[in-house]
Amino acid sequence: MTLTERLNQDMKTAMKEKDKLTLSVLRMVRSALKNKEIELKRPLDEEEALGVVSKELKQRKDSLHEFEQAGREDLAQKTRDEIAVLKQYLPEQLTEEELRQIVRETVAETGASSKADMGKVMKAIMPKVKGRADGKRVNRMVQEELQ
């Protein structure tokens, strides 16, 4: 079952169960997917759809940080709930060890030796971990590896 089919199925279930939170999050994701399709003027493949869901998740995480700093616990809790719904549609996240191994392999493949090669390593590694690791985590590990 593709991601889009799964979203449609879960949206129907949320409607039947009157789960307003899940329904609103799924509608938002479907809208973002549709906008991306319109932008590209073609249907999305599975990887592109995952990228859209990842982007939505990142936006929620950024908002959560802002809400917590502003002391808006009501909005922070709603955002945490939205994050939990979105995480169901992403692949299993890489563990620290798995990610570190991929970083080491990519650094070796690219022949990077200093922080000046950071862009080259990031460009090579991001497609490998798309949807399975946060860019900030990857960036931090690459910096540690290139010291």
PDB file of C-alpha atoms in Angstrom:
ATOM      1  CA  MET A   1       0.000   0.000   0.000  1.00  0.00           C
ATOM      2  CA  THR A   2       1.426   3.371  -0.986  1.00  0.00           C
ATOM      3  CA  LEU A   3       1.696   6.256   1.435  1.00  0.00           C
ATOM      4  CA  THR A   4      -1.109   8.145  -0.312  1.00  0.00           C
ATOM      5  CA  GLU A   5      -3.430   5.129  -0.149  1.00  0.00           C
ATOM      6  CA  ARG A   6      -2.607   4.663   3.520  1.00  0.00           C
ATOM      7  CA  LEU A   7      -3.327   8.334   4.250  1.00  0.00           C
ATOM      8  CA  ASN A   8      -6.702   8.081   2.488  1.00  0.00           C
ATOM      9  CA  GLN A   9      -7.585   4.885   4.365  1.00  0.00           C
ATOM     10  CA  ASP A  10      -6.586   6.345   7.737  1.00  0.00           C
ATOM     11  CA  MET A  11      -8.481   9.526   6.985  1.00  0.00           C
ATOM     12  CA  LYS A  12     -11.681   7.532   6.426  1.00  0.00           C
ATOM     13  CA  THR A  13     -11.083   5.694   9.692  1.00  0.00           C
ATOM     14  CA  ALA A  14     -10.493   8.975  11.544  1.00  0.00           C
ATOM     15  CA  MET A  15     -13.755  10.342  10.145  1.00  0.00           C
ATOM     16  CA  LYS A  16     -15.681   7.273  11.300  1.00  0.00           C
ATOM     17  CA  GLU A  17     -14.099   7.414  14.769  1.00  0.00           C
ATOM     18  CA  LYS A  18     -14.551  11.204  14.964  1.00  0.00           C
ATOM     19  CA  ASP A  19     -10.841  11.635  15.728  1.00  0.00           C
ATOM     20  CA  LYS A  20     -10.538  15.356  14.999  1.00  0.00           C
ATOM     21  CA  LEU A  21      -6.801  15.648  15.643  1.00  0.00           C
ATOM     22  CA  THR A  22      -5.796  12.807  13.313  1.00  0.00           C
ATOM     23  CA  LEU A  23      -8.280  13.960  10.708  1.00  0.00           C
ATOM     24  CA  SER A  24      -6.948  17.523  10.681  1.00  0.00           C
ATOM     25  CA  VAL A  25      -3.314  16.350  10.476  1.00  0.00           C
ATOM     26  CA  LEU A  26      -4.087  13.930   7.634  1.00  0.00           C
ATOM     27  CA  ARG A  27      -6.001  16.599   5.739  1.00  0.00           C
ATOM     28  CA  MET A  28      -3.042  18.945   6.148  1.00  0.00           C
ATOM     29  CA  VAL A  29      -0.629  16.300   4.847  1.00  0.00           C
ATOM     30  CA  ARG A  30      -2.875  15.440   1.896  1.00  0.00           C
ATOM     31  CA  SER A  31      -3.112  19.124   1.070  1.00  0.00           C
ATOM     32  CA  ALA A  32       0.691  19.470   1.186  1.00  0.00           C
ATOM     33  CA  LEU A  33       1.028  16.403  -1.074  1.00  0.00           C
ATOM     34  CA  LYS A  34      -1.480  17.841  -3.539  1.00  0.00           C
ATOM     35  CA  ASN A  35       0.322  21.199  -3.571  1.00  0.00           C
ATOM     36  CA  LYS A  36       3.621  19.442  -4.322  1.00  0.00           C
ATOM     37  CA  GLU A  37       1.976  17.505  -7.171  1.00  0.00           C
ATOM     38  CA  ILE A  38       0.632  20.759  -8.611  1.00  0.00           C
ATOM     39  CA  GLU A  39       4.066  22.361  -8.265  1.00  0.00           C
ATOM     40  CA  LEU A  40       5.758  19.454 -10.067  1.00  0.00           C
ATOM     41  CA  LYS A  41       2.870  18.999 -12.556  1.00  0.00           C
ATOM     42  CA  ARG A  42       2.941  15.231 -12.081  1.00  0.00           C
ATOM     43  CA  PRO A  43       2.038  12.621  -9.448  1.00  0.00           C
ATOM     44  CA  LEU A  44       4.551  12.128  -6.637  1.00  0.00           C
ATOM     45  CA  ASP A  45       6.534   8.945  -6.251  1.00  0.00           C
ATOM     46  CA  GLU A  46       6.830   7.292  -2.850  1.00  0.00           C
ATOM     47  CA  GLU A  47      10.138   8.968  -1.958  1.00  0.00           C
ATOM     48  CA  GLU A  48       8.843  12.438  -2.802  1.00  0.00           C
ATOM     49  CA  ALA A  49       5.706  11.813  -0.717  1.00  0.00           C
ATOM     50  CA  LEU A  50       7.890  10.797   2.229  1.00  0.00           C
ATOM     51  CA  GLY A  51       9.861  13.999   1.743  1.00  0.00           C
ATOM     52  CA  VAL A  52       6.664  16.037   2.047  1.00  0.00           C
ATOM     53  CA  VAL A  53       5.683  14.224   5.261  1.00  0.00           C
ATOM     54  CA  SER A  54       9.215  14.771   6.619  1.00  0.00           C
ATOM     55  CA  LYS A  55       8.947  18.472   5.826  1.00  0.00           C
ATOM     56  CA  GLU A  56       5.610  18.691   7.661  1.00  0.00           C
ATOM     57  CA  LEU A  57       7.162  16.934  10.664  1.00  0.00           C
ATOM     58  CA  LYS A  58      10.129  19.318  10.674  1.00  0.00           C
ATOM     59  CA  GLN A  59       7.770  22.308  10.612  1.00  0.00           C
ATOM     60  CA  ARG A  60       5.918  20.907  13.629  1.00  0.00           C
ATOM     61  CA  LYS A  61       9.165  20.349  15.522  1.00  0.00           C
ATOM     62  CA  ASP A  62      10.252  23.925  14.835  1.00  0.00           C
ATOM     63  CA  SER A  63       6.863  25.210  16.000  1.00  0.00           C
ATOM     64  CA  LEU A  64       7.052  23.069  19.128  1.00  0.00           C
ATOM     65  CA  HIS A  65      10.383  24.645  20.043  1.00  0.00           C
ATOM     66  CA  GLU A  66       8.927  28.135  19.588  1.00  0.00           C
ATOM     67  CA  PHE A  67       5.796  27.340  21.617  1.00  0.00           C
ATOM     68  CA  GLU A  68       7.851  25.904  24.470  1.00  0.00           C
ATOM     69  CA  GLN A  69      10.082  28.991  24.559  1.00  0.00           C
ATOM     70  CA  ALA A  70       7.018  31.248  24.605  1.00  0.00           C
ATOM     71  CA  GLY A  71       5.454  29.254  27.449  1.00  0.00           C
ATOM     72  CA  ARG A  72       2.424  28.246  25.362  1.00  0.00           C
ATOM     73  CA  GLU A  73       1.903  24.754  26.777  1.00  0.00           C
ATOM     74  CA  ASP A  74      -1.566  24.460  25.171  1.00  0.00           C
ATOM     75  CA  LEU A  75      -0.145  24.901  21.667  1.00  0.00           C
ATOM     76  CA  ALA A  76       2.948  22.842  22.507  1.00  0.00           C
ATOM     77  CA  GLN A  77       0.789  19.863  23.537  1.00  0.00           C
ATOM     78  CA  LYS A  78      -1.317  20.078  20.365  1.00  0.00           C
ATOM     79  CA  THR A  79       1.874  20.183  18.301  1.00  0.00           C
ATOM     80  CA  ARG A  80       3.297  17.145  20.154  1.00  0.00           C
ATOM     81  CA  ASP A  81       0.105  15.243  19.318  1.00  0.00           C
ATOM     82  CA  GLU A  82       0.428  16.241  15.648  1.00  0.00           C
ATOM     83  CA  ILE A  83       4.055  15.082  15.635  1.00  0.00           C
ATOM     84  CA  ALA A  84       2.973  11.688  17.004  1.00  0.00           C
ATOM     85  CA  VAL A  85       0.455  11.300  14.163  1.00  0.00           C
ATOM     86  CA  LEU A  86       3.002  12.290  11.491  1.00  0.00           C
ATOM     87  CA  LYS A  87       5.668   9.898  12.805  1.00  0.00           C
ATOM     88  CA  GLN A  88       3.372   6.967  11.993  1.00  0.00           C
ATOM     89  CA  TYR A  89       3.838   7.669   8.295  1.00  0.00           C
ATOM     90  CA  LEU A  90       7.617   7.861   8.252  1.00  0.00           C
ATOM     91  CA  PRO A  91       9.987   4.899   8.100  1.00  0.00           C
ATOM     92  CA  GLU A  92      11.747   3.710  11.251  1.00  0.00           C
ATOM     93  CA  GLN A  93      14.331   6.271  12.350  1.00  0.00           C
ATOM     94  CA  LEU A  94      17.990   5.258  12.258  1.00  0.00           C
ATOM     95  CA  THR A  95      19.692   4.590  15.576  1.00  0.00           C
ATOM     96  CA  GLU A  96      22.797   6.573  16.575  1.00  0.00           C
ATOM     97  CA  GLU A  97      25.055   3.613  15.688  1.00  0.00           C
ATOM     98  CA  GLU A  98      23.437   3.008  12.290  1.00  0.00           C
ATOM     99  CA  LEU A  99      23.626   6.689  11.403  1.00  0.00           C
ATOM    100  CA  ARG A 100      27.241   6.981  12.571  1.00  0.00           C
ATOM    101  CA  GLN A 101      28.147   3.975  10.379  1.00  0.00           C
ATOM    102  CA  ILE A 102      26.527   5.576   7.316  1.00  0.00           C
ATOM    103  CA  VAL A 103      28.344   8.858   8.063  1.00  0.00           C
ATOM    104  CA  ARG A 104      31.714   7.068   8.330  1.00  0.00           C
ATOM    105  CA  GLU A 105      31.126   5.172   5.073  1.00  0.00           C
ATOM    106  CA  THR A 106      30.093   8.339   3.243  1.00  0.00           C
ATOM    107  CA  VAL A 107      33.089  10.306   4.540  1.00  0.00           C
ATOM    108  CA  ALA A 108      35.345   7.486   3.289  1.00  0.00           C
ATOM    109  CA  GLU A 109      33.543   7.347  -0.100  1.00  0.00           C
ATOM    110  CA  THR A 110      33.837  11.088  -0.687  1.00  0.00           C
ATOM    111  CA  GLY A 111      37.417  11.277   0.569  1.00  0.00           C
ATOM    112  CA  ALA A 112      36.517  14.150   2.881  1.00  0.00           C
ATOM    113  CA  SER A 113      39.187  15.178   5.344  1.00  0.00           C
ATOM    114  CA  SER A 114      38.190  18.561   6.764  1.00  0.00           C
ATOM    115  CA  LYS A 115      35.174  20.722   7.508  1.00  0.00           C
ATOM    116  CA  ALA A 116      35.695  22.352   4.117  1.00  0.00           C
ATOM    117  CA  ASP A 117      34.348  19.106   2.601  1.00  0.00           C
ATOM    118  CA  MET A 118      31.166  19.299   4.704  1.00  0.00           C
ATOM    119  CA  GLY A 119      28.895  20.204   1.760  1.00  0.00           C
ATOM    120  CA  LYS A 120      30.203  17.351  -0.360  1.00  0.00           C
ATOM    121  CA  VAL A 121      29.545  14.819   2.425  1.00  0.00           C
ATOM    122  CA  MET A 122      26.078  16.193   3.242  1.00  0.00           C
ATOM    123  CA  LYS A 123      25.099  16.104  -0.442  1.00  0.00           C
ATOM    124  CA  ALA A 124      26.131  12.449  -0.654  1.00  0.00           C
ATOM    125  CA  ILE A 125      24.607  11.328   2.650  1.00  0.00           C
ATOM    126  CA  MET A 126      21.153  12.957   2.647  1.00  0.00           C
ATOM    127  CA  PRO A 127      19.655  10.760  -0.104  1.00  0.00           C
ATOM    128  CA  LYS A 128      20.808   7.670   1.843  1.00  0.00           C
ATOM    129  CA  VAL A 129      19.002   8.692   5.048  1.00  0.00           C
ATOM    130  CA  LYS A 130      16.017  10.560   3.589  1.00  0.00           C
ATOM    131  CA  GLY A 131      13.079  10.304   5.971  1.00  0.00           C
ATOM    132  CA  ARG A 132      15.009   8.109   8.396  1.00  0.00           C
ATOM    133  CA  ALA A 133      17.189  10.750  10.078  1.00  0.00           C
ATOM    134  CA  ASP A 134      16.864  14.425  10.866  1.00  0.00           C
ATOM    135  CA  GLY A 135      19.194  16.728   8.934  1.00  0.00           C
ATOM    136  CA  LYS A 136      20.415  18.380  12.136  1.00  0.00           C
ATOM    137  CA  ARG A 137      21.481  15.002  13.557  1.00  0.00           C
ATOM    138  CA  VAL A 138      23.277  14.124  10.332  1.00  0.00           C
ATOM    139  CA  ASN A 139      24.992  17.522  10.215  1.00  0.00           C
ATOM    140  CA  ARG A 140      26.189  17.186  13.820  1.00  0.00           C
ATOM    141  CA  MET A 141      27.601  13.693  13.211  1.00  0.00           C
ATOM    142  CA  VAL A 142      29.355  14.732  10.003  1.00  0.00           C
ATOM    143  CA  GLN A 143      30.975  17.659  11.859  1.00  0.00           C
ATOM    144  CA  GLU A 144      32.144  15.299  14.628  1.00  0.00           C
ATOM    145  CA  GLU A 145      33.564  12.900  12.054  1.00  0.00           C
ATOM    146  CA  LEU A 146      35.429  15.656  10.152  1.00  0.00           C
ATOM    147  CA  GLN A 147      37.192  17.191  13.162  1.00  0.00           C
TER     148      GLN A 147
END
